[in-house]
XYZ file of C-alpha atoms in Angstrom:
654
model
C 0.000 0.000 0.000
C 1.274 3.485 -0.853
C 2.838 5.195 2.092
C 3.513 1.950 3.954
C 6.732 1.584 5.937
C 7.054 -2.072 4.957
C 8.928 -3.433 1.935
C 9.602 -0.642 -0.625
C 8.024 -0.934 -4.057
C 9.817 -2.179 -7.100
C 10.821 0.575 -9.520
C 12.341 0.286 -13.001
C 15.766 1.125 -11.618
C 15.803 -0.453 -8.189
C 14.470 -3.439 -6.346
C 14.448 -3.942 -2.580
C 16.620 -6.646 -1.110
C 14.372 -9.511 -0.015
C 14.038 -9.931 3.748
C 13.019 -12.914 5.819
C 11.806 -13.667 9.319
C 15.340 -14.824 10.146
C 17.169 -11.743 8.920
C 18.447 -11.060 12.429
C 20.361 -14.372 12.484
C 24.017 -14.378 11.420
C 24.558 -15.316 7.769
C 26.218 -18.640 7.130
C 29.288 -18.610 4.924
C 28.444 -20.341 1.634
C 30.405 -23.536 0.945
C 32.293 -24.332 -2.282
C 29.555 -26.556 -3.777
C 26.942 -23.826 -3.282
C 29.157 -21.260 -4.981
C 29.770 -23.538 -7.962
C 26.034 -24.307 -8.296
C 25.057 -20.635 -8.080
C 27.701 -19.654 -10.631
C 26.493 -22.328 -13.063
C 22.809 -21.326 -12.733
C 23.520 -17.609 -13.129
C 25.582 -18.262 -16.256
C 22.904 -20.512 -17.723
C 20.132 -17.973 -17.177
C 22.319 -15.156 -18.527
C 23.083 -16.943 -21.827
C 19.474 -18.112 -22.138
C 18.374 -14.489 -21.775
C 20.820 -13.390 -24.466
C 19.526 -16.092 -26.819
C 15.875 -15.110 -26.227
C 16.682 -11.435 -26.774
C 18.403 -12.142 -30.072
C 15.635 -14.419 -31.364
C 12.935 -11.925 -30.369
C 14.763 -9.164 -32.201
C 15.144 -11.286 -35.292
C 11.530 -12.322 -35.300
C 10.304 -8.752 -35.043
C 12.340 -7.446 -37.928
C 15.481 -5.437 -37.541
C 13.912 -3.185 -34.884
C 14.715 -4.154 -31.302
C 12.514 -3.691 -28.249
C 14.238 -3.263 -24.894
C 12.436 -3.776 -21.607
C 13.836 -1.729 -18.762
C 14.624 -4.075 -15.891
C 16.988 -4.564 -12.992
C 19.714 -6.987 -12.080
C 20.755 -8.500 -8.747
C 24.180 -9.995 -7.972
C 24.437 -13.767 -8.257
C 26.248 -14.123 -4.953
C 24.510 -13.209 -1.689
C 26.020 -10.099 -0.158
C 27.488 -10.107 3.303
C 26.082 -6.631 3.794
C 22.885 -6.937 5.828
C 21.678 -3.418 4.913
C 18.112 -3.247 3.554
C 19.060 -0.508 1.082
C 18.437 -1.595 -2.544
C 21.536 -2.748 -4.413
C 22.914 -0.735 -7.286
C 21.110 -1.571 -10.496
C 21.565 -1.046 -14.177
C 19.072 -0.272 -16.917
C 19.343 -1.175 -20.537
C 17.825 2.045 -21.865
C 17.909 5.716 -20.998
C 15.081 7.315 -19.064
C 12.387 9.160 -20.967
C 12.219 12.927 -20.711
C 8.659 13.677 -19.559
C 9.169 17.444 -19.238
C 7.813 20.028 -21.688
C 10.040 22.275 -23.764
C 7.681 24.318 -25.931
C 5.810 26.734 -23.712
C 7.264 29.618 -25.713
C 7.941 30.068 -29.416
C 10.200 27.214 -30.497
C 10.869 25.444 -33.721
C 9.861 21.896 -34.454
C 11.731 18.975 -32.930
C 14.271 17.040 -34.937
C 12.860 13.818 -36.348
C 14.907 10.717 -35.574
C 15.667 8.321 -38.361
C 13.526 5.267 -37.655
C 14.260 1.703 -38.644
C 13.361 0.786 -42.237
C 11.236 -2.155 -41.037
C 8.878 0.117 -39.082
C 5.830 1.524 -40.823
C 6.153 5.303 -40.862
C 2.996 7.379 -40.478
C 3.282 10.651 -42.396
C 1.889 13.976 -41.238
C -1.583 14.795 -42.562
C -2.336 17.879 -44.593
C -2.748 21.052 -42.516
C -6.461 21.165 -43.400
C -6.931 18.285 -40.919
C -5.419 20.251 -38.033
C -8.796 20.360 -36.229
C -10.191 17.130 -37.667
C -12.926 15.476 -35.621
C -13.691 12.253 -37.521
C -17.152 11.571 -36.094
C -18.277 15.227 -36.156
C -16.839 16.212 -39.515
C -18.707 19.295 -40.820
C -18.572 18.067 -44.426
C -19.843 14.574 -43.633
C -22.587 15.939 -41.386
C -24.265 17.656 -44.338
C -25.275 14.236 -45.692
C -27.638 13.682 -42.743
C -31.060 14.904 -41.680
C -31.033 18.492 -40.394
C -34.283 17.973 -38.476
C -33.761 18.147 -34.709
C -30.023 18.640 -35.301
C -29.522 14.985 -36.195
C -26.757 16.008 -38.587
C -24.800 17.353 -35.583
C -24.734 13.912 -33.923
C -21.915 11.370 -34.279
C -21.464 10.144 -37.862
C -18.161 8.295 -38.105
C -16.193 7.508 -41.274
C -16.241 4.065 -42.836
C -13.172 1.884 -42.441
C -11.905 2.732 -45.932
C -12.188 6.445 -45.092
C -9.947 6.343 -42.012
C -6.885 8.548 -42.151
C -3.541 6.799 -41.795
C -1.548 9.904 -40.976
C -0.698 12.090 -37.989
C -2.827 15.176 -37.352
C -0.530 18.229 -37.327
C -0.562 20.930 -34.687
C -0.875 24.455 -36.091
C 2.311 26.404 -36.625
C 3.443 28.121 -33.445
C 1.612 25.707 -31.126
C 2.763 26.020 -27.507
C 2.100 24.066 -24.360
C -1.001 25.510 -22.654
C -0.665 27.701 -19.601
C -0.672 25.838 -16.302
C -3.850 25.589 -14.271
C -5.339 27.792 -12.823
C -3.850 30.450 -15.143
C -5.216 28.484 -18.126
C -8.771 29.091 -16.942
C -8.375 32.727 -17.972
C -5.859 32.730 -20.823
C -4.861 30.574 -23.827
C -2.442 30.890 -26.732
C -3.986 32.174 -29.944
C -1.711 29.905 -32.012
C -3.233 26.812 -30.389
C -6.813 27.666 -31.412
C -6.497 30.292 -34.151
C -10.148 31.372 -34.332
C -11.290 34.947 -33.716
C -14.949 34.450 -34.679
C -16.265 34.287 -31.108
C -14.348 37.424 -30.112
C -16.534 39.322 -32.570
C -19.793 37.383 -32.320
C -19.826 37.301 -28.493
C -17.960 40.550 -27.797
C -20.848 42.165 -25.931
C -21.391 39.033 -23.830
C -17.766 38.941 -22.647
C -17.095 35.308 -23.612
C -13.604 35.791 -25.008
C -11.171 38.556 -25.975
C -8.229 38.557 -28.365
C -5.129 40.241 -26.926
C -1.940 40.054 -28.976
C -0.824 36.418 -29.117
C -3.361 35.274 -26.517
C -7.044 34.824 -25.860
C -8.437 36.015 -22.550
C -11.594 34.575 -20.982
C -13.246 37.178 -18.726
C -15.780 34.582 -17.532
C -18.791 36.235 -19.114
C -21.762 34.541 -20.707
C -24.999 35.359 -22.443
C -26.949 35.373 -19.170
C -24.105 36.343 -16.825
C -22.562 39.579 -18.114
C -21.077 40.151 -14.629
C -19.120 36.937 -14.927
C -19.641 33.262 -14.201
C -18.363 33.610 -10.653
C -21.049 36.147 -9.730
C -23.674 34.087 -11.567
C -22.744 30.966 -9.581
C -22.925 33.021 -6.394
C -26.515 33.894 -7.355
C -27.301 30.198 -7.805
C -25.663 29.443 -4.448
C -28.148 31.769 -2.774
C -30.935 29.490 -4.016
C -29.454 25.990 -3.544
C -26.562 24.758 -1.403
C -23.347 24.506 -3.409
C -21.020 24.350 -0.391
C -21.912 21.282 1.690
C -20.712 18.600 -0.776
C -24.200 17.335 -1.643
C -23.709 18.655 -5.199
C -20.563 17.296 -6.815
C -21.298 16.355 -10.468
C -22.988 18.662 -12.956
C -23.812 18.732 -16.662
C -23.860 21.899 -18.749
C -25.899 21.624 -21.952
C -24.790 23.996 -24.702
C -21.792 25.149 -22.696
C -20.192 27.815 -24.901
C -16.557 28.118 -23.776
C -17.487 26.377 -20.489
C -17.042 29.326 -18.127
C -19.792 27.960 -15.861
C -17.913 24.674 -15.484
C -14.570 26.470 -15.150
C -15.693 28.510 -12.151
C -17.510 25.615 -10.471
C -14.198 23.796 -10.043
C -13.090 26.149 -7.260
C -16.231 25.021 -5.389
C -15.289 21.306 -5.687
C -18.021 20.749 -8.289
C -16.990 19.143 -11.575
C -19.138 19.753 -14.645
C -19.363 17.765 -17.852
C -19.763 20.500 -20.460
C -20.847 19.775 -24.011
C -21.783 21.643 -27.156
C -22.012 20.707 -30.834
C -19.423 21.512 -33.446
C -21.450 24.247 -35.116
C -21.298 27.858 -36.231
C -19.823 28.851 -32.832
C -16.463 27.703 -34.105
C -14.197 25.860 -31.639
C -16.220 26.557 -28.449
C -15.480 23.101 -26.993
C -11.884 23.365 -28.171
C -11.535 26.603 -26.201
C -12.968 24.870 -23.117
C -10.402 22.077 -23.355
C -7.566 24.516 -23.982
C -8.599 26.222 -20.727
C -8.258 22.902 -18.867
C -12.004 22.394 -18.366
C -13.792 19.039 -18.929
C -15.788 19.096 -22.176
C -16.944 16.956 -25.089
C -18.415 17.637 -28.498
C -22.068 16.647 -28.238
C -25.668 17.558 -28.909
C -28.994 16.504 -27.488
C -30.963 15.383 -30.550
C -32.288 11.901 -31.328
C -29.848 9.784 -29.270
C -29.357 9.492 -25.537
C -26.510 11.468 -24.043
C -23.508 9.121 -23.489
C -23.892 8.987 -19.703
C -25.587 6.537 -17.335
C -28.852 7.187 -15.547
C -28.768 9.045 -12.210
C -25.316 10.491 -12.954
C -25.530 14.216 -12.189
C -26.458 16.169 -9.067
C -27.204 19.268 -11.130
C -28.034 20.078 -14.773
C -27.738 23.527 -16.290
C -28.853 25.447 -19.360
C -28.035 29.120 -19.799
C -29.660 30.295 -23.026
C -28.594 27.015 -24.611
C -31.288 27.292 -27.319
C -32.641 23.776 -26.679
C -36.425 23.615 -27.291
C -37.234 21.995 -23.947
C -41.002 22.054 -24.363
C -41.116 20.693 -27.913
C -41.288 17.111 -29.250
C -43.406 15.988 -26.274
C -40.691 17.151 -23.879
C -38.166 14.643 -25.261
C -35.087 16.654 -24.292
C -36.251 17.319 -20.745
C -37.114 13.615 -20.441
C -33.472 12.844 -21.280
C -32.250 15.311 -18.647
C -34.502 13.496 -16.175
C -32.808 10.187 -17.045
C -29.290 11.450 -16.254
C -30.318 13.552 -13.250
C -29.892 12.030 -9.816
C -32.921 11.637 -7.485
C -33.285 14.974 -5.705
C -31.091 16.648 -8.335
C -31.643 20.159 -9.655
C -32.268 21.506 -13.158
C -31.283 25.169 -13.599
C -32.601 27.270 -16.488
C -31.659 30.864 -17.258
C -32.383 32.837 -20.373
C -35.505 32.655 -22.545
C -38.231 32.248 -21.463
C -37.305 32.888 -17.792
C -38.120 36.423 -16.654
C -39.661 37.139 -20.056
C -41.743 40.004 -18.673
C -38.530 41.969 -18.259
C -36.559 40.801 -21.289
C -39.103 40.194 -24.068
C -38.228 43.349 -26.011
C -34.490 42.683 -25.872
C -35.082 39.123 -27.030
C -37.150 40.463 -29.935
C -39.985 38.054 -29.220
C -43.619 38.584 -28.317
C -44.904 38.218 -24.779
C -47.421 35.630 -25.971
C -44.707 33.493 -27.550
C -42.495 33.541 -24.459
C -45.417 32.862 -22.113
C -46.397 29.843 -24.219
C -42.823 28.531 -24.191
C -42.518 28.762 -20.417
C -45.920 27.174 -19.944
C -44.856 24.176 -22.072
C -41.723 23.737 -19.958
C -43.725 23.981 -16.732
C -46.157 21.325 -17.971
C -43.408 18.897 -19.020
C -41.663 19.337 -15.660
C -44.923 18.634 -13.860
C -45.507 15.452 -15.858
C -41.984 14.338 -14.877
C -43.030 14.810 -11.229
C -40.509 17.621 -10.771
C -41.347 20.440 -8.416
C -40.627 24.100 -9.068
C -38.003 24.786 -6.417
C -37.542 28.507 -6.948
C -37.616 31.241 -9.586
C -35.788 34.466 -8.834
C -34.902 37.143 -11.369
C -33.289 35.407 -14.369
C -32.883 31.966 -12.765
C -35.445 29.181 -12.406
C -34.715 25.874 -10.631
C -36.682 22.621 -10.621
C -35.994 19.562 -8.450
C -36.391 15.929 -9.426
C -38.191 13.765 -6.800
C -36.116 11.550 -4.493
C -38.225 8.562 -5.559
C -41.225 7.738 -7.713
C -43.598 6.551 -4.988
C -45.930 9.564 -5.233
C -45.168 9.947 -8.923
C -46.579 6.479 -9.619
C -49.902 7.522 -8.129
C -49.873 10.709 -10.218
C -49.025 8.752 -13.366
C -52.074 6.551 -12.914
C -54.094 9.688 -13.685
C -51.741 11.334 -16.187
C -49.957 8.878 -18.458
C -48.157 11.327 -20.705
C -45.299 10.562 -20.903
C -45.750 6.896 -19.996
C -43.329 5.011 -17.782
C -40.660 3.302 -19.869
C -41.080 -0.467 -20.182
C -38.390 -2.814 -18.931
C -35.102 -1.487 -20.322
C -31.528 -0.701 -19.364
C -31.563 2.968 -18.263
C -27.746 3.076 -18.397
C -27.512 1.991 -22.043
C -26.470 5.140 -23.861
C -24.267 4.497 -26.900
C -26.205 5.290 -30.092
C -29.354 4.562 -28.074
C -32.499 6.302 -29.280
C -34.165 8.729 -26.871
C -37.594 7.494 -25.871
C -40.487 9.759 -24.908
C -41.125 7.859 -21.713
C -40.180 8.419 -18.098
C -37.264 6.323 -16.839
C -38.500 4.676 -13.616
C -36.369 5.075 -10.517
C -35.407 2.034 -8.410
C -38.196 1.000 -6.043
C -38.242 2.233 -2.440
C -39.985 1.120 0.752
C -41.009 4.587 1.931
C -41.467 8.144 0.693
C -38.386 9.263 2.646
C -36.022 6.771 0.992
C -33.764 7.922 -1.844
C -34.194 5.749 -4.917
C -31.003 3.844 -5.676
C -29.448 4.755 -2.329
C -28.339 7.922 -0.538
C -24.952 9.251 -1.649
C -22.408 10.561 0.818
C -21.354 14.175 0.506
C -18.146 15.035 -1.296
C -15.329 14.197 -0.644
C -16.447 11.216 1.469
C -18.344 9.683 -1.445
C -15.073 9.149 -3.346
C -13.941 6.319 -1.069
C -17.139 4.725 0.268
C -18.815 1.795 -1.479
C -20.997 3.204 -4.289
C -24.703 2.300 -3.783
C -24.836 0.492 -7.126
C -22.171 -1.894 -5.800
C -23.483 -2.244 -2.239
C -26.917 -3.071 -3.669
C -25.476 -5.692 -6.009
C -26.597 -4.089 -9.273
C -23.150 -4.138 -10.961
C -22.599 -7.680 -12.235
C -19.647 -9.394 -10.589
C -18.513 -6.317 -8.628
C -18.816 -6.799 -4.870
C -17.787 -4.603 -1.965
C -14.663 -6.740 -1.614
C -13.804 -6.234 -5.301
C -14.192 -2.471 -4.864
C -11.932 -2.386 -1.795
C -9.250 -4.488 -3.481
C -9.398 -2.320 -6.598
C -8.968 0.820 -4.490
C -5.843 -0.583 -2.814
C -4.500 -1.819 -6.143
C -4.666 1.626 -7.721
C -2.991 3.304 -4.766
C -0.045 1.049 -5.402
C -0.120 1.409 -9.180
C -0.283 5.205 -9.212
C 2.565 5.339 -6.691
C 4.603 3.178 -9.068
C 3.697 5.362 -12.061
C 5.035 8.385 -10.205
C 8.299 6.594 -9.511
C 8.768 6.042 -13.250
C 7.432 9.405 -14.435
C 8.273 11.964 -11.779
C 6.391 14.630 -13.741
C 3.164 13.116 -12.391
C 4.152 14.678 -9.086
C 4.844 18.090 -10.616
C 1.777 20.384 -10.328
C 0.890 21.865 -13.690
C 2.730 19.387 -15.923
C -0.555 17.618 -16.709
C -4.101 18.935 -16.578
C -6.430 17.053 -18.962
C -6.144 13.286 -18.418
C -7.919 10.412 -20.165
C -8.389 6.921 -18.721
C -9.366 4.712 -21.670
C -10.636 1.764 -19.600
C -11.492 3.100 -16.149
C -13.378 0.161 -14.541
C -14.231 1.695 -11.111
C -12.265 4.927 -11.484
C -9.387 3.864 -9.231
C -6.752 5.611 -11.351
C -8.676 8.918 -11.228
C -9.452 8.564 -7.520
C -5.742 8.533 -6.737
C -5.148 11.778 -8.639
C -8.032 13.697 -7.090
C -5.768 15.817 -4.882
C -3.659 16.897 -7.862
C -4.570 19.883 -10.080
C -5.897 17.571 -12.808
C -9.206 16.170 -14.036
C -9.749 12.718 -15.503
C -12.201 11.675 -18.212
C -13.087 8.100 -17.207
C -14.061 5.924 -20.165
C -16.079 2.738 -19.862
C -15.682 1.030 -23.241
C -18.801 -0.236 -24.959
C -17.079 -3.619 -25.232
C -16.280 -3.905 -21.499
C -17.820 -6.931 -19.781
C -19.458 -4.819 -17.073
C -20.962 -1.335 -17.267
C -19.397 0.465 -14.297
C -19.866 4.090 -15.358
C -22.791 4.598 -12.978
C -20.599 3.558 -10.042
C -17.872 5.949 -11.218
C -20.353 8.830 -11.101
C -21.509 7.737 -7.659
C -17.919 8.281 -6.514
C -18.119 11.928 -7.629
C -16.024 11.370 -10.766
C -16.999 11.988 -14.389
C -16.724 10.026 -17.612
C -18.447 8.787 -20.733
C -19.030 5.721 -22.884
C -16.807 5.099 -25.885
C -15.950 2.392 -28.379
C -12.291 2.641 -29.281
C -13.075 1.207 -32.705
C -14.295 4.764 -33.386
C -12.892 8.235 -32.805
C -13.661 10.117 -29.623
C -15.954 13.175 -29.657
C -13.182 15.633 -28.977
C -10.746 17.863 -30.800
C -7.129 17.069 -31.642
C -4.633 17.820 -28.866
C -7.172 17.477 -26.032
C -5.228 15.460 -23.440
C -1.909 15.933 -21.658
C -1.791 12.324 -20.422
C -3.526 9.170 -21.641
C -3.758 6.005 -19.542
C -4.832 2.652 -20.974
C -5.259 -0.498 -18.887
C -5.591 -3.654 -21.031
C -7.257 -1.685 -23.831
C -5.435 -3.457 -26.641
C -6.222 -6.872 -25.200
C -9.881 -5.833 -25.044
C -9.895 -4.818 -28.706
C -7.834 -7.714 -30.043
C -9.600 -8.995 -33.200
C -12.225 -6.226 -32.901
C -10.444 -3.388 -34.696
C -6.985 -2.428 -35.875
C -4.338 -1.558 -33.315
C -2.880 1.107 -35.588
C -6.237 2.893 -35.818
C -6.477 3.092 -32.023
C -2.889 4.344 -31.836
C -3.542 6.961 -34.512
C -6.552 8.145 -32.489
C -4.345 8.430 -29.405
C -1.889 10.469 -31.444
C -4.745 12.725 -32.644
C -6.106 13.541 -29.182
C -2.735 13.753 -27.383
C -0.979 17.098 -27.114
C 2.564 17.514 -28.433
C 4.868 16.435 -25.591
C 1.935 14.685 -23.937
C 2.518 11.368 -22.175
C 1.060 7.871 -22.480
C 0.938 4.976 -20.001
C -0.274 1.621 -21.339
C -0.583 -1.590 -19.303
C -0.898 -4.821 -21.257
C 0.619 -8.175 -22.114
C 4.261 -7.927 -23.145
C 3.628 -9.351 -26.637
C 0.963 -6.731 -27.266
C 3.184 -3.934 -25.960
C 5.981 -4.935 -28.330
C 3.529 -4.389 -31.205
C 2.365 -1.134 -29.630
C 5.940 0.096 -29.424
C 6.587 -0.601 -33.099
C 3.596 1.545 -34.044
C 4.683 4.217 -31.550
C 8.093 4.300 -33.231
C 6.327 4.881 -36.540
C 4.434 7.761 -34.916
C 7.785 9.239 -33.831
C 7.040 8.879 -30.115
C 9.821 8.402 -27.571
C 8.941 5.279 -25.617
C 10.110 2.414 -23.455
C 8.647 -0.737 -21.923
C 9.277 -1.266 -18.211
C 8.542 -4.091 -15.829
C 5.306 -4.518 -13.897
C 5.232 -3.062 -10.376
C 5.347 -6.649 -9.036
C 8.598 -7.401 -10.842
C 9.979 -8.834 -14.100
C 8.277 -12.231 -13.810
C 4.860 -10.717 -14.626
C 3.777 -11.021 -18.274
C 1.967 -7.710 -18.005
C 4.373 -4.842 -18.640
C 4.073 -1.066 -18.795
C 4.607 1.135 -21.814
C 5.620 4.748 -21.160
C 5.785 7.205 -24.048
C 6.060 10.886 -24.882
C 4.684 12.332 -28.106
C 7.423 14.376 -29.720
C 6.858 18.048 -30.452
C 6.152 19.016 -34.050
C 3.953 21.525 -35.847
C 2.914 22.362 -39.361
C 5.347 24.602 -41.265
C 4.824 28.356 -41.158
C 3.279 28.344 -44.616
C 1.824 25.144 -46.009
C -0.767 25.360 -48.756
C -3.648 22.970 -48.167
C -3.940 20.168 -50.696
C -7.154 19.870 -52.610
C -9.319 16.837 -51.900
């Protein structure tokens, strides 16, 4: 366990001397036969290792793969000290530090081995390529209800086999919390929002930087003051509200300023005419995804968020039989709050400025009120420009109400957590049954930060297949140890500000993220569609955030989103499902220049991973498992080398 005073952990460069219960006894002097036997065995193992190394290298082509390991002396030492012996490594340590926070040229490209497939750099026109939200491809789909803004991924024969270039002049983002307020212009070279949203104080262009004053359409005094207004209406300080979702987030100022209150928001917006709004959010170091609420469920489990928010997000909440509000109800936790500001709230004051009639705005608000009532929500408060509704803690009274009013009907038997290309239904997702009106459906959550470490209700109630309380406790201890080991290999993990946006590609119960919660980082926890067990609901019950994803497709995010990517057994999971090189190319797309990668997997798989990484011009090495060299599972550490597009590169025609 991390922090224990017992036997030190194994690191790539040192290994503790084994101890025994009889270590206090005097050592016996080895006899001649023992020395001869030990010498023979050591020599045999040494030459066997050399033979295996040479045959492995030959079988893999002329490229060699070296695993960083340690060596111990053949003869037992007479020194009884418990200090680790001197060790040797067979490869140099990786440089995990950044070098391009100011204007620098591109990095020199090493000459790779001829046997390795080299992945060229894509044309500069793909610098902001989002494969599944490609503006050109989207035009082929139905524009009704914004369906064309949903995920529409390329066919296999359309996949790019090249590396997405960073724009010329790209620099490492500012460190958090400075990044909340300022970003490099070169990283997201779009001035459209500085003009379009100038009056609303979203973003300003100042020399070679963008500045984010924290303004928004409905909070001209800044997001901080706006959140203070919300805090006067509901309690944002006692830890009962931890996870939030912001629909139509703009540049995510609401989510950015919630972080100082220990509330983490999942912000999303489509890739639309507000060019690069989600990209700005990510550049600021704020959690965000490209997304739209249209015909498919949002990619989150049921009962995930303590609070949902819409500030003039332009979503027609009262239309289509209340479909969009029904979807918010699905992802909102029992007792959770929905906050609405902007049209039609406070229409009596703003109707002229909104250039709409009083009758139109009254009708819109009435539709919303009626849908909320049919969902059994109660109007919690409306004050000035903010209205708040609350979802019931259970459906006991709601069931009685629904016997009289069956629109929308209760959903039939279904999986409420299924949310990957799943069609939105105009029916009310039933909450888990309760024994009394006071009971919270699905179980009462602890307040933050206590909820991070207690058994999530989904697990304690036995609703996550194969995951027991004992499994959860063991997983928590396992990840304490693993993260401690990661930090011994990559000391930059302990340096505040080196990493901010982190992706865990196969999160299971969120143990990796839980052990980084005290660092100035946030982690997007992915539960793959192909995983045996859907654990994303339990991750949210811990006060963490995440989404569903199939790694046979591209992620709904911009290039250069993440500073660090972690993958536990991802390539084993996708063996014979999709191409390894396509997953690696996606990692290269969403990883920042000089970003880091940690991959855990079988050694044979990691050797293949490393060959592709070499072709991507990453610096990488394979090191032993934290339990020592006898484990087949190894660890792959890599750094994406810095490179950008040339200063002037004409875009090729398609």
